[in-house]
Structures are given as structure tokens and as C-alpha cells.
Tab-separated table of C-alpha atoms and ligand atoms in Angstrom:
chain	number	residue	atom	x	y	z
A	1141	MET	CA	100.005	45.133	170.761
A	1142	GLU	CA	101.220	48.513	171.934
A	1143	LEU	CA	102.534	48.305	175.474
A	1144	PRO	CA	100.394	50.280	177.906
A	1145	PHE	CA	101.623	52.973	180.207
A	1146	ALA	CA	102.786	51.825	183.658
A	1147	GLU	CA	104.185	53.573	186.728
A	1148	ASN	CA	107.916	54.208	186.834
A	1149	TYR	CA	108.233	52.782	190.373
A	1150	LYS	CA	107.357	49.740	192.426
A	1151	ILE	CA	106.230	49.804	196.063
A	1152	LYS	CA	108.654	48.951	198.868
A	1153	MET	CA	106.665	49.970	201.954
A	1154	VAL	CA	102.926	50.296	202.602
A	1155	GLU	CA	100.690	52.103	205.097
A	1156	ASN	CA	97.288	50.617	205.907
A	1157	ILE	CA	94.172	52.714	205.517
A	1158	ARG	CA	90.676	51.854	206.732
A	1159	ARG	CA	87.243	52.245	205.188
A	1160	SER	CA	84.438	53.598	207.356
A	1161	THR	CA	80.640	53.578	207.277
A	1162	ARG	CA	78.438	56.414	206.127
A	1163	ALA	CA	76.962	56.698	209.641
A	1164	GLU	CA	80.454	57.109	211.108
A	1165	ARG	CA	81.321	59.757	208.557
A	1166	GLU	CA	78.123	61.702	209.173
A	1167	ARG	CA	78.951	61.848	212.870
A	1168	TRP	CA	82.608	62.696	212.345
A	1169	ILE	CA	81.939	65.559	209.948
A	1170	ARG	CA	79.326	67.055	212.285
A	1171	GLU	CA	81.830	66.882	215.141
A	1172	ALA	CA	84.370	68.529	212.817
A	1173	ARG	CA	81.991	71.497	212.391
A	1174	TYR	CA	81.743	70.686	208.700
A	1175	ASN	CA	85.338	71.669	208.173
A	1176	LEU	CA	87.333	68.928	206.418
A	1177	PHE	CA	90.564	70.244	207.944
A	1178	ASN	CA	89.204	69.281	211.370
A	1179	LEU	CA	88.889	65.575	210.535
A	1180	ARG	CA	91.425	63.104	211.872
A	1181	SER	CA	93.304	61.450	209.043
A	1182	ASP	CA	92.057	57.993	210.124
A	1183	GLN	CA	88.525	59.237	209.473
A	1184	VAL	CA	89.482	59.597	205.805
A	1185	PHE	CA	89.874	56.722	203.342
A	1186	VAL	CA	91.376	58.456	200.304
A	1187	ASP	CA	92.895	61.779	201.266
A	1188	LEU	CA	92.984	64.238	198.388
A	1189	LEU	CA	92.992	67.311	200.632
A	1190	THR	CA	96.348	68.350	199.260
A	1191	ASP	CA	99.417	67.163	197.416
A	1192	SER	CA	101.489	69.291	199.779
A	1193	GLY	CA	103.952	67.256	201.824
A	1194	THR	CA	101.813	64.131	201.407
A	1195	GLY	CA	103.909	62.348	198.776
A	1196	ALA	CA	105.969	59.195	199.201
A	1197	MET	CA	109.728	59.623	199.320
A	1198	SER	CA	111.931	57.257	197.331
A	1199	ASP	CA	114.452	54.777	198.701
A	1200	ARG	CA	117.179	57.133	197.477
A	1201	GLN	CA	115.670	59.998	199.469
A	1202	TRP	CA	115.382	57.856	202.613
A	1203	SER	CA	118.955	56.766	202.280
A	1204	ALA	CA	120.081	60.382	201.811
A	1205	MET	CA	118.371	61.167	205.125
A	1206	MET	CA	120.773	58.872	206.944
A	1207	LEU	CA	123.640	61.046	205.723
A	1208	GLY	CA	122.077	64.267	207.054
A	1209	ASP	CA	124.566	66.630	208.687
A	1210	GLU	CA	122.896	68.360	211.636
A	1211	SER	CA	125.619	70.970	212.194
A	1212	TYR	CA	124.156	74.373	213.060
A	1213	ALA	CA	126.306	76.247	210.548
A	1214	GLY	CA	127.828	75.113	207.280
A	1215	ALA	CA	126.382	71.582	207.249
A	1216	SER	CA	127.270	69.394	204.277
A	1217	SER	CA	123.505	68.949	203.763
A	1218	TYR	CA	123.210	72.688	203.161
A	1219	TYR	CA	125.916	72.548	200.503
A	1220	LYS	CA	124.338	69.491	198.861
A	1221	LEU	CA	121.045	71.321	198.629
A	1222	LYS	CA	122.691	74.537	197.447
A	1223	GLU	CA	124.379	72.609	194.648
A	1224	ALA	CA	121.153	70.861	193.630
A	1225	ILE	CA	119.235	74.161	193.574
A	1226	SER	CA	121.830	75.998	191.537
A	1227	ASP	CA	122.168	73.015	189.191
A	1228	ILE	CA	118.424	72.722	188.583
A	1229	THR	CA	117.225	76.334	188.827
A	1230	GLY	CA	120.365	78.304	188.057
A	1231	PHE	CA	119.925	80.511	191.137
A	1232	PRO	CA	123.343	81.091	192.744
A	1233	TYR	CA	121.931	82.130	196.139
A	1234	PHE	CA	119.350	80.363	198.251
A	1235	LEU	CA	117.827	80.482	201.705
A	1236	PRO	CA	116.225	77.388	203.238
A	1237	THR	CA	112.872	77.906	204.985
A	1238	HIS	CA	110.536	75.535	206.772
A	1239	GLN	CA	107.920	75.701	203.998
A	1240	GLY	CA	106.658	77.828	201.101
A	1241	ARG	CA	104.770	80.447	203.079
A	1242	ALA	CA	107.859	80.988	205.201
A	1243	ALA	CA	109.772	81.760	202.007
A	1244	GLU	CA	107.023	84.273	201.191
A	1245	ASN	CA	107.230	85.751	204.667
A	1246	VAL	CA	110.983	86.261	204.443
A	1247	LEU	CA	111.123	87.558	200.873
A	1248	PHE	CA	108.031	89.755	201.145
A	1249	SER	CA	109.348	91.271	204.391
A	1250	THR	CA	112.295	92.397	202.298
A	1251	LEU	CA	110.331	93.636	199.296
A	1252	ILE	CA	106.753	94.717	200.102
A	1253	LYS	CA	105.659	97.964	201.784
A	1254	ALA	CA	102.162	98.998	202.871
A	1255	GLY	CA	100.048	100.475	200.101
A	1256	GLN	CA	101.823	98.656	197.289
A	1257	VAL	CA	100.257	96.351	194.714
A	1258	VAL	CA	101.573	92.997	193.521
A	1259	PRO	CA	100.246	91.877	190.140
A	1260	GLY	CA	100.333	88.199	189.218
A	1261	ASN	CA	98.343	85.210	188.001
A	1262	ALA	CA	95.791	84.129	190.613
A	1263	HIS	CA	98.011	84.385	193.685
A	1264	PHE	CA	97.964	81.323	195.926
A	1265	ASP	CA	96.101	81.849	199.216
A	1266	THR	CA	99.183	82.089	201.456
A	1267	THR	CA	100.835	84.370	198.910
A	1268	LYS	CA	97.834	86.649	198.912
A	1269	GLY	CA	97.691	86.383	202.707
A	1270	HIS	CA	101.304	87.501	203.022
A	1271	ILE	CA	100.702	90.398	200.636
A	1272	GLU	CA	97.557	91.561	202.418
A	1273	PHE	CA	99.123	91.061	205.846
A	1274	ARG	CA	101.557	93.811	204.786
A	1275	LYS	CA	98.627	96.082	203.828
A	1276	ALA	CA	99.407	95.657	200.166
A	1277	THR	CA	97.067	94.387	197.434
A	1278	ALA	CA	97.326	91.377	195.142
A	1279	ILE	CA	96.024	92.106	191.636
A	1280	ASP	CA	94.955	89.077	189.625
A	1281	CYS	CA	95.978	89.354	185.970
A	1282	THR	CA	95.198	85.788	184.868
A	1283	ILE	CA	93.819	85.375	181.351
A	1284	ASP	CA	90.001	85.277	181.196
A	1285	GLU	CA	90.099	81.820	179.588
A	1286	ALA	CA	91.116	80.438	182.997
A	1287	SER	CA	87.650	80.972	184.427
A	1288	ASP	CA	85.894	79.014	181.678
A	1289	THR	CA	86.318	75.458	182.929
A	1290	THR	CA	85.299	73.863	179.639
A	1291	LEU	CA	87.531	75.861	177.326
A	1292	ASP	CA	90.467	73.936	175.897
A	1293	HIS	CA	93.510	76.159	176.299
A	1294	PRO	CA	96.999	74.725	176.758
A	1295	PHE	CA	98.223	77.404	179.185
A	1296	LYS	CA	95.375	78.589	181.354
A	1297	GLY	CA	97.839	79.801	183.979
A	1298	ASN	CA	99.098	82.558	181.659
A	1299	VAL	CA	99.278	86.191	182.685
A	1300	ASP	CA	97.098	88.528	180.611
A	1301	LEU	CA	99.613	91.106	179.397
A	1302	ASN	CA	96.946	93.752	178.841
A	1303	LYS	CA	95.775	93.412	182.430
A	1304	LEU	CA	99.381	93.557	183.597
A	1305	GLN	CA	100.037	96.629	181.459
A	1306	HIS	CA	96.936	98.225	182.951
A	1307	VAL	CA	98.392	97.810	186.448
A	1308	PHE	CA	101.512	99.668	185.301
A	1309	ASP	CA	99.415	102.346	183.582
A	1310	THR	CA	97.336	103.035	186.681
A	1311	HIS	CA	99.919	102.857	189.477
A	1312	PRO	CA	103.121	104.790	190.100
A	1313	LEU	CA	106.162	102.575	189.691
A	1314	GLU	CA	107.176	102.881	193.364
A	1315	GLN	CA	103.913	101.164	194.177
A	1316	ILE	CA	104.794	97.949	192.291
A	1317	PRO	CA	107.616	96.059	194.017
A	1318	PHE	CA	107.485	93.017	191.713
A	1319	ILE	CA	105.344	90.781	189.531
A	1320	ILE	CA	104.685	87.276	190.833
A	1321	VAL	CA	104.083	84.406	188.421
A	1322	THR	CA	102.790	81.168	189.920
A	1323	ILE	CA	103.939	78.072	188.036
A	1324	THR	CA	101.753	76.065	187.752
A	1325	CYS	CA	98.866	78.286	188.760
A	1326	ASN	CA	97.299	76.431	191.695
A	1327	THR	CA	94.355	78.770	192.255
A	1328	SER	CA	93.168	78.637	188.645
A	1329	GLY	CA	93.332	74.838	188.591
A	1330	GLY	CA	96.955	73.649	188.480
A	1331	GLN	CA	97.199	75.181	185.029
A	1332	PRO	CA	100.586	75.825	183.430
A	1333	VAL	CA	102.186	79.031	182.217
A	1334	SER	CA	103.929	78.946	178.832
A	1335	LEU	CA	107.534	79.947	178.338
A	1336	GLU	CA	106.376	82.462	175.775
A	1337	ASN	CA	104.176	84.088	178.414
A	1338	MET	CA	106.992	84.096	180.977
A	1339	ARG	CA	109.205	85.780	178.379
A	1340	GLN	CA	106.574	88.440	177.675
A	1341	VAL	CA	106.135	89.138	181.386
A	1342	ARG	CA	109.922	89.447	181.656
A	1343	GLN	CA	110.014	91.939	178.792
A	1344	LEU	CA	107.295	94.062	180.348
A	1345	ALA	CA	109.059	93.948	183.712
A	1346	ASN	CA	112.341	94.973	182.081
A	1347	ARG	CA	110.670	97.952	180.495
A	1348	TYR	CA	109.688	99.189	183.955
A	1349	GLY	CA	112.717	97.919	185.849
A	1350	VAL	CA	110.581	95.727	188.117
A	1351	ARG	CA	111.531	92.287	189.439
A	1352	VAL	CA	109.805	89.082	188.402
A	1353	ILE	CA	109.391	86.444	191.093
A	1354	PHE	CA	108.213	82.907	190.480
A	1355	ASP	CA	106.052	81.121	193.004
A	1356	ALA	CA	107.584	77.852	191.868
A	1357	ALA	CA	105.915	75.151	193.994
A	1358	ARG	CA	105.065	73.046	190.909
A	1359	PHE	CA	107.749	74.210	188.517
A	1360	ALA	CA	108.536	70.662	187.294
A	1361	GLU	CA	104.899	69.936	186.433
A	1362	ASN	CA	104.832	73.253	184.590
A	1363	ALA	CA	107.914	72.205	182.610
A	1364	TYR	CA	106.257	68.889	181.704
A	1365	PHE	CA	103.279	70.722	180.187
A	1366	ILE	CA	105.626	73.011	178.257
A	1367	LYS	CA	107.386	69.965	176.814
A	1368	LEU	CA	104.067	68.422	175.782
A	1369	ARG	CA	102.178	71.501	174.643
A	1370	GLU	CA	104.439	74.388	173.676
A	1371	PRO	CA	105.704	74.443	170.097
A	1372	GLY	CA	109.464	73.946	169.918
A	1373	TYR	CA	109.930	72.158	173.242
A	1374	ALA	CA	109.028	68.533	172.492
A	1375	ASP	CA	112.676	67.535	172.135
A	1376	ARG	CA	113.995	69.515	175.065
A	1377	SER	CA	114.613	67.760	178.374
A	1378	ILE	CA	112.630	68.739	181.472
A	1379	ARG	CA	115.813	70.099	183.068
A	1380	GLU	CA	116.579	72.273	180.029
A	1381	ILE	CA	113.069	73.680	180.120
A	1382	VAL	CA	113.316	74.288	183.874
A	1383	HIS	CA	116.561	76.191	183.307
A	1384	GLU	CA	115.013	78.350	180.666
A	1385	MET	CA	111.994	79.088	182.882
A	1386	PHE	CA	114.073	80.220	185.838
A	1387	SER	CA	116.401	82.272	183.638
A	1388	LEU	CA	113.404	84.618	183.273
A	1389	ALA	CA	112.973	85.264	187.012
A	1390	ASP	CA	114.927	87.355	189.518
A	1391	ALA	CA	113.963	85.195	192.453
A	1392	MET	CA	111.728	82.276	193.372
A	1393	THR	CA	109.802	81.103	196.394
A	1394	MET	CA	109.423	77.367	196.710
A	1395	SER	CA	107.216	75.052	198.685
A	1396	SER	CA	109.392	71.933	198.625
A	1397	LYS	CA	106.362	69.960	199.811
A	1398	LYS	CA	105.190	69.979	196.189
A	1399	ASP	CA	107.799	69.410	193.484
A	1400	GLY	CA	110.566	68.851	196.013
A	1401	ILE	CA	108.758	65.588	196.915
A	1402	VAL	CA	109.534	65.986	200.618
A	1403	ASN	CA	107.173	66.139	203.565
A	1404	MET	CA	108.400	69.495	204.848
A	1405	GLY	CA	110.569	72.307	203.551
A	1406	GLY	CA	110.854	75.338	201.324
A	1407	PHE	CA	113.389	77.808	200.026
A	1408	ILE	CA	114.009	81.115	198.316
A	1409	GLY	CA	116.228	81.169	195.222
A	1410	LEU	CA	117.904	84.475	194.375
A	1411	ARG	CA	120.144	85.963	191.742
A	1412	GLU	CA	121.226	89.208	193.456
A	1413	GLU	CA	123.726	89.139	196.289
A	1414	GLU	CA	122.342	92.330	197.856
A	1415	LEU	CA	118.784	90.953	197.961
A	1416	PHE	CA	120.143	87.727	199.434
A	1417	ARG	CA	121.855	89.755	202.184
A	1418	GLN	CA	118.673	91.685	202.994
A	1419	ALA	CA	116.526	88.563	203.014
A	1420	SER	CA	119.083	86.741	205.187
A	1421	VAL	CA	118.300	89.120	208.061
A	1422	TYR	CA	114.632	88.101	208.031
A	1423	ASN	CA	115.531	84.458	207.468
A	1424	ILE	CA	117.624	84.475	210.642
A	1425	MET	CA	114.845	86.249	212.534
A	1426	PHE	CA	111.921	84.088	211.379
A	1427	GLU	CA	113.364	80.753	210.233
A	1428	GLY	CA	116.836	80.009	211.534
A	1429	TYR	CA	120.440	80.528	210.575
A	1430	ILE	CA	120.953	80.843	206.814
A	1431	THR	CA	122.448	77.355	206.396
A	1432	TYR	CA	119.422	75.543	207.800
A	1433	GLY	CA	116.498	78.029	207.955
A	1434	GLY	CA	113.983	75.761	209.660
A	1435	MET	CA	115.075	72.522	208.008
A	1436	SER	CA	117.047	69.700	209.549
A	1437	GLY	CA	120.115	68.486	207.677
A	1438	ARG	CA	118.486	65.172	206.780
A	1439	ASP	CA	115.498	66.992	205.301
A	1440	MET	CA	117.788	69.161	203.165
A	1441	ASN	CA	119.479	65.981	201.917
A	1442	ALA	CA	116.138	64.405	200.988
A	1443	LEU	CA	115.124	67.591	199.188
A	1444	ALA	CA	118.353	67.685	197.196
A	1445	VAL	CA	117.531	64.195	195.865
A	1446	GLY	CA	113.828	65.005	195.458
A	1447	LEU	CA	114.517	67.972	193.178
A	1448	TYR	CA	116.365	65.669	190.773
A	1449	GLU	CA	113.646	63.004	190.882
A	1450	ALA	CA	110.897	65.567	190.313
A	1451	THR	CA	112.581	66.785	187.151
A	1452	GLU	CA	112.792	63.345	185.512
A	1453	PHE	CA	110.407	62.902	182.609
A	1454	ASP	CA	109.292	59.391	183.600
A	1455	TYR	CA	108.333	60.510	187.075
A	1456	LEU	CA	106.324	63.452	185.727
A	1457	GLU	CA	104.607	61.290	183.132
A	1458	THR	CA	103.573	58.800	185.833
A	1459	ARG	CA	102.246	61.517	188.084
A	1460	ILE	CA	100.413	63.623	185.562
A	1461	SER	CA	98.948	60.558	183.815
A	1462	GLN	CA	97.385	59.500	187.101
A	1463	VAL	CA	95.781	62.901	187.520
A	1464	ALA	CA	94.441	62.672	183.971
A	1465	TYR	CA	93.192	59.106	184.633
A	1466	LEU	CA	90.916	60.413	187.381
A	1467	GLY	CA	89.940	63.410	185.274
A	1468	ARG	CA	88.893	61.237	182.344
A	1469	LYS	CA	86.776	58.957	184.557
A	1470	LEU	CA	84.845	61.920	185.914
A	1471	HIS	CA	84.570	63.595	182.539
A	1472	GLU	CA	83.203	60.417	180.950
A	1473	ALA	CA	80.515	60.291	183.649
A	1474	GLY	CA	79.435	63.801	182.643
A	1475	ILE	CA	80.806	65.530	185.738
A	1476	PRO	CA	81.913	69.124	185.060
A	1477	VAL	CA	85.649	69.155	185.681
A	1478	GLN	CA	88.142	71.775	184.695
A	1479	TYR	CA	89.589	71.088	181.298
A	1480	PRO	CA	92.335	70.552	180.353
A	1481	PHE	CA	93.253	68.617	183.502
A	1482	GLY	CA	95.793	70.282	185.781
A	1483	GLY	CA	99.118	68.873	186.867
A	1484	HIS	CA	98.452	67.974	190.472
A	1485	ALA	CA	94.712	67.870	190.860
A	1486	ILE	CA	91.310	67.566	189.282
A	1487	PHE	CA	89.053	70.531	189.879
A	1488	VAL	CA	85.328	69.923	189.944
A	1489	ASP	CA	83.174	72.868	188.895
A	1490	ALA	CA	80.775	73.071	191.838
A	1491	LEU	CA	78.549	75.818	190.392
A	1492	LYS	CA	77.717	73.501	187.497
A	1493	PHE	CA	77.550	70.387	189.714
A	1494	LEU	CA	75.172	71.881	192.305
A	1495	PRO	CA	73.264	74.687	190.544
A	1496	LEU	CA	70.457	74.604	193.124
A	1497	VAL	CA	72.601	75.561	196.126
A	1498	PRO	CA	72.638	79.368	196.621
A	1499	ARG	CA	76.016	81.069	196.209
A	1500	GLU	CA	75.867	82.491	199.773
A	1501	GLN	CA	75.694	78.938	201.121
A	1502	PHE	CA	79.174	77.947	199.918
A	1503	VAL	CA	78.562	75.696	196.954
A	1504	ALA	CA	82.014	74.128	196.646
A	1505	GLN	CA	82.212	73.456	200.366
A	1506	THR	CA	78.795	71.772	200.175
A	1507	LEU	CA	80.023	69.499	197.400
A	1508	ALA	CA	83.264	68.649	199.221
A	1509	LEU	CA	81.223	67.651	202.293
A	1510	GLU	CA	78.861	65.485	200.220
A	1511	LEU	CA	81.836	63.671	198.710
A	1512	TYR	CA	83.306	62.973	202.126
A	1513	VAL	CA	80.071	61.570	203.498
A	1514	GLU	CA	79.597	59.487	200.357
A	1515	GLY	CA	82.938	57.702	200.284
A	1516	GLY	CA	85.332	59.014	202.923
A	1517	VAL	CA	87.164	60.937	200.208
A	1518	ARG	CA	88.573	64.262	201.368
A	1519	GLY	CA	88.959	67.060	198.831
A	1520	VAL	CA	89.089	70.773	199.503
A	1521	GLU	CA	87.001	73.836	198.716
A	1522	ILE	CA	88.626	76.408	196.443
A	1523	GLY	CA	85.848	78.928	196.479
A	1524	THR	CA	84.205	81.613	198.564
A	1525	ILE	CA	85.414	80.364	201.924
A	1526	MET	CA	89.011	80.207	200.742
A	1527	ALA	CA	88.693	83.606	199.048
A	1528	ASP	CA	88.296	85.274	202.474
A	1529	ARG	CA	86.502	88.564	203.006
A	1530	ASP	CA	87.554	91.760	201.274
A	1531	PRO	CA	90.111	93.362	203.626
A	1532	VAL	CA	88.431	96.781	203.270
A	1533	THR	CA	84.680	96.116	203.008
A	1534	ARG	CA	84.756	92.830	205.007
A	1535	LEU	CA	82.184	91.419	202.583
A	1536	ASN	CA	82.494	87.895	201.222
A	1537	ARG	CA	84.429	87.799	197.960
A	1538	TYR	CA	82.851	85.599	195.329
A	1539	PRO	CA	85.555	84.255	193.013
A	1540	SER	CA	84.641	83.519	189.410
A	1541	LEU	CA	84.911	79.795	190.114
A	1542	GLU	CA	83.682	77.559	192.932
A	1543	LEU	CA	85.861	74.468	192.759
A	1544	VAL	CA	86.383	71.283	194.701
A	1545	ARG	CA	89.989	70.312	194.316
A	1546	LEU	CA	90.948	66.653	194.369
A	1547	ALA	CA	94.707	66.910	194.810
A	1548	ILE	CA	96.671	63.754	194.242
A	1549	PRO	CA	99.661	63.066	196.492
A	1550	ARG	CA	102.828	62.100	194.631
A	1551	ARG	CA	103.564	58.349	194.308
A	1552	THR	CA	101.017	57.540	197.041
A	1553	TYR	CA	97.776	56.060	195.667
A	1554	THR	CA	97.117	53.527	192.914
A	1555	ASN	CA	94.644	53.869	190.087
A	1556	ASN	CA	92.276	51.592	192.030
A	1557	HIS	CA	92.030	54.434	194.524
A	1558	MET	CA	91.273	56.767	191.635
A	1559	ASP	CA	88.447	54.402	190.561
A	1560	TYR	CA	87.094	54.506	194.110
A	1561	VAL	CA	87.190	58.311	194.175
A	1562	ALA	CA	85.468	58.515	190.810
A	1563	ALA	CA	82.696	56.121	191.937
A	1564	SER	CA	82.115	58.162	195.101
A	1565	LEU	CA	81.748	61.396	193.176
A	1566	ILE	CA	79.574	59.783	190.514
A	1567	ASN	CA	77.202	58.640	193.284
A	1568	VAL	CA	76.894	62.259	194.459
A	1569	TRP	CA	76.395	63.361	190.841
A	1570	GLN	CA	73.464	60.973	190.481
A	1571	ARG	CA	71.633	62.551	193.418
A	1572	ARG	CA	72.717	66.151	192.724
A	1573	ASN	CA	69.176	67.419	192.237
A	1574	GLU	CA	68.303	66.496	195.826
A	1575	ILE	CA	71.048	68.796	197.138
A	1576	ARG	CA	69.466	72.227	197.457
A	1577	THR	CA	70.910	73.818	200.569
A	1578	GLY	CA	74.400	74.452	201.834
A	1579	TYR	CA	76.065	75.824	204.955
A	1580	ARG	CA	76.465	79.016	206.958
A	1581	ILE	CA	79.482	80.263	208.867
A	1582	VAL	CA	79.343	80.050	212.658
A	1583	ASN	CA	82.944	81.070	213.364
A	1584	GLU	CA	85.799	82.361	211.217
A	1585	ALA	CA	89.313	83.810	211.428
A	1586	PRO	CA	90.044	87.244	209.896
A	1587	ILE	CA	92.499	85.814	207.344
A	1588	LEU	CA	93.042	82.328	205.795
A	1589	ARG	CA	89.722	81.407	207.349
A	1590	HIS	CA	89.226	78.125	205.479
A	1591	PHE	CA	91.639	76.296	207.772
A	1592	THR	CA	89.624	76.925	210.935
A	1593	VAL	CA	86.133	77.986	209.818
A	1594	GLU	CA	83.191	76.395	211.653
A	1595	LEU	CA	79.985	75.795	209.761
A	1596	ASP	CA	76.460	74.580	210.278
A	1597	ARG	CA	73.811	73.307	207.895
A	1598	VAL	CA	71.402	75.910	206.573
B	2823	PLP	C1	101.665	75.293	198.701
B	2823	PLP	C2	101.898	76.545	198.007
B	2823	PLP	C3	102.425	77.661	198.671
B	2823	PLP	C4	102.708	77.673	200.149
B	2823	PLP	O1	103.585	76.694	200.529
B	2823	PLP	P1	103.488	75.920	201.941
B	2823	PLP	O2	104.632	74.977	201.873
B	2823	PLP	O3	102.169	75.260	202.023
B	2823	PLP	O4	103.668	76.954	203.006
B	2823	PLP	C5	102.635	78.802	197.925
B	2823	PLP	N1	102.316	78.854	196.623
B	2823	PLP	C6	101.827	77.801	195.947
B	2823	PLP	C7	101.516	77.903	194.499
B	2823	PLP	C8	101.584	76.624	196.629
B	2823	PLP	O5	101.042	75.599	195.955
């Protein structure tokens, strides 16, 4: 008998979670103004809101925390992290920040001016927010295949080179500070970018003398997909692939809460000393001195260990197999999920799931709320609410996809929890034809509105 797959860890510490009743959940979600971010975590049974900072640290990470050096300047923890980053990514310079968006804030303050455009592959919401906050425009150049959730394509995160070329053909060069490539592409479904595509983007950027920046939150998951799917990489180690990926970028922003497997932290990796100097000024202003930048020494130590653990094949296989386990369960029940499955999450196609709910009534949000009431499972809307209004016309922007993302925290839940999640969603699926109306906005912020939006039933 062939031995089955099993997790590459055992559990040393547990945290109790509590089931609730449907009546409780109906009350709680009403009190939360139908915004899942407003729920208390103890009102949630299986929390798939995000895989950001919600993972379980290893015993080695916890022990590294005890060795944290909390010196203001020049802490040993800073040097440990610097060594780990240069070893894994190849970037000789780095700036710690308190999380990924802070890295964006610091680097974009250095690079982006009003009126510019930043092409890339489905910019993440905070990335787009930080571009638009500077009165610049994010231009999505993702391949069209990404918006067909049923199409089997190994690298749906890829940049469409014709679309990218078009940006260069229609804008003066001074207007394009850099290209940003998000690996894996969160917004289009946790889909990877191939090394071939990264190389082509690099070549195009070289032709115009423009920088390439990686939004690298899930770089290790991206490398795992390259190893499995890209011809010529099956025998290369994850770390070799990671090296090759980063060799094609001039700088990176990182949310360490993802593939750093820590609860808080981020950084910027840089190749140019001059850019490092310029960014250091903003880092000191916004984050903290350049050897801690919003992170405590113990957190930098845990991150240094986490970066090594995240780039081990066995870890990645365990993680991504669990995501696929949930994906297969839903797929087998006939539920429209994005295919192939992403690295960190399963994305449910809400337009196909709830075809009777009008687009103006926030279809994906409606589905996410139904799932919560059904089983106490918290996912998140990646759709019209998250897309924000157009900064110029102030009209709602309707993205090509309305998705409910079920993001799986790293090393946190068992496959029994995945079975529970699948059963909850299947129950909603079976009564989908009774769901005909959605929600309307009562209150919203001008930017990144999904975090605080207040809704009511239509
Ligand atoms: C999470 C994330 C960010 C922002 O990082 P935070 O740590 O949440 O501030 C940026 N880009 C991508 C692709 C992300 O997934």
C-alpha cells in the first residue's frame, strides 16, 4: 500500500475554539452591521478571514524569541534577520517595517509621484491604496485567463506582456516609476507567476530602464508552484527557485505575516545602496530606526527562522495540500471554485454560486455572510466592496470576479476543520436558489472601505 500524505509537524500547544448556534450568529452579524471584520473572534468557529499573521509559529521560532535583542540600534536580531534575508532572497540591503503595507508606504514614498502609473498583475488592495493615495494609478496587466475561474492554467498570476507593452506605448517613461509583480497574485486567487513570465517582465523593464519590484508576501508558495508546474524546475530546490525569482527584481516589499510565518512584521529588500539610503529616511520617519523599523528584536528573530521554515519543501507541501484538500471537497460537491486551486486560499466564484442576487447588492459579500450564519465560518469578500469606488468618478468599480476567499492560516487547522467548512458551504449551496437579495451600503470610508463598511439587508 502506498503511504498516504501526512503533515510534516505534530501539535505541541492547542487553543480552544467554541461552536455557536445559528440564532447567536444571526444576532452577532446584525450587530456587526453585516461586516465580518466587526465580529469578535470568539464569535467565529473556523476563521478563514485571512492567512495574514494568523499562522502557528514553530517551537524553533518560539525559542528564537527568547534570544531577541531589544537594543535600539544594531541589535543582534537585526543582523540575524539581515543574514536570513540576504541568504534566502539575495537582497544585500533591507529595511524592517511593521507589516507589508508599511513597506509599501516607505518604498512608494521614495518612488511614486502624483500622476504616475504603476503597471502590475492585479495589485493587492493595500498596494493599490498606497498607489492611489499618492494620486497615481495602478494599471492591471494580468492575463485574461485569470478571470475565467474554470480555466486550467498553471500560472494565472502571470503578467500579460502585451498589456504591459501597451502601458509603455501610451505613457511617457517619466510617468512609469516601476512595474510591480505580485507573487503569488492574491487578488486573482493566490495564483502563481512563472519564472519565464518574471524573466520576460524583466527584459521589458530593462528595455525601458524601469525597475521591477516584487510584492513578495507569498514568494515561497509561488516557488512551490514553479517547482511543481514549470518545465525544468522539478529537480531544483525551493531555495534555488526563490533565488532565481528574486534575481529578477530590483526590490521587494514583504508582508512577513504570510510566508514569514510570523504574527506581525514586514520588510523591504533592496539591491541599490542609493535607493536604500532614500528609503531609510522614510523608514525612520514612519516606522522606526533602520535596525528595527517597527519590529521588536524577538519578532525579527522569529522571522529569521520563519523564512527558512517557509522555504522547506515539506512545509509547503503540507500547507498547499491542505488548501487543495478543501478545494477538492467543494469542487466535488459542484461548487464553483477557482481552478486550479491557489496557494493560500480557496476562492469561491460568487457570481456563479448566487446568480439571482443583483450585482449592485454585493454578491460575494452576501455569500460570505450566508456562510458565516450557516456554520460560523468566516471568509472574506474579494469583490465590489473591496474594489472601492473609482477615485475620479466615485462610482462603484465592478471587478471581473466576485469571490469569497477562504484563506487558510498556516499550520493552524486540521483537515477535520476543512471538512466542517466544506459541509457549511455545501449547505448554503443546497439552498442557493432561495437567496435572491443582498445588501446595501449604509456607511463607508473613502478608501479601503471593506474594513469598516456598514451594511443593511436590501
Ligand atoms: C498582505 C499583503 C500585503 C499587505 O501586507 P500587510 O502585512 O497586511 O500590511 C501586500 N501585498 C500582498 C500580496 C499581501 O498579500
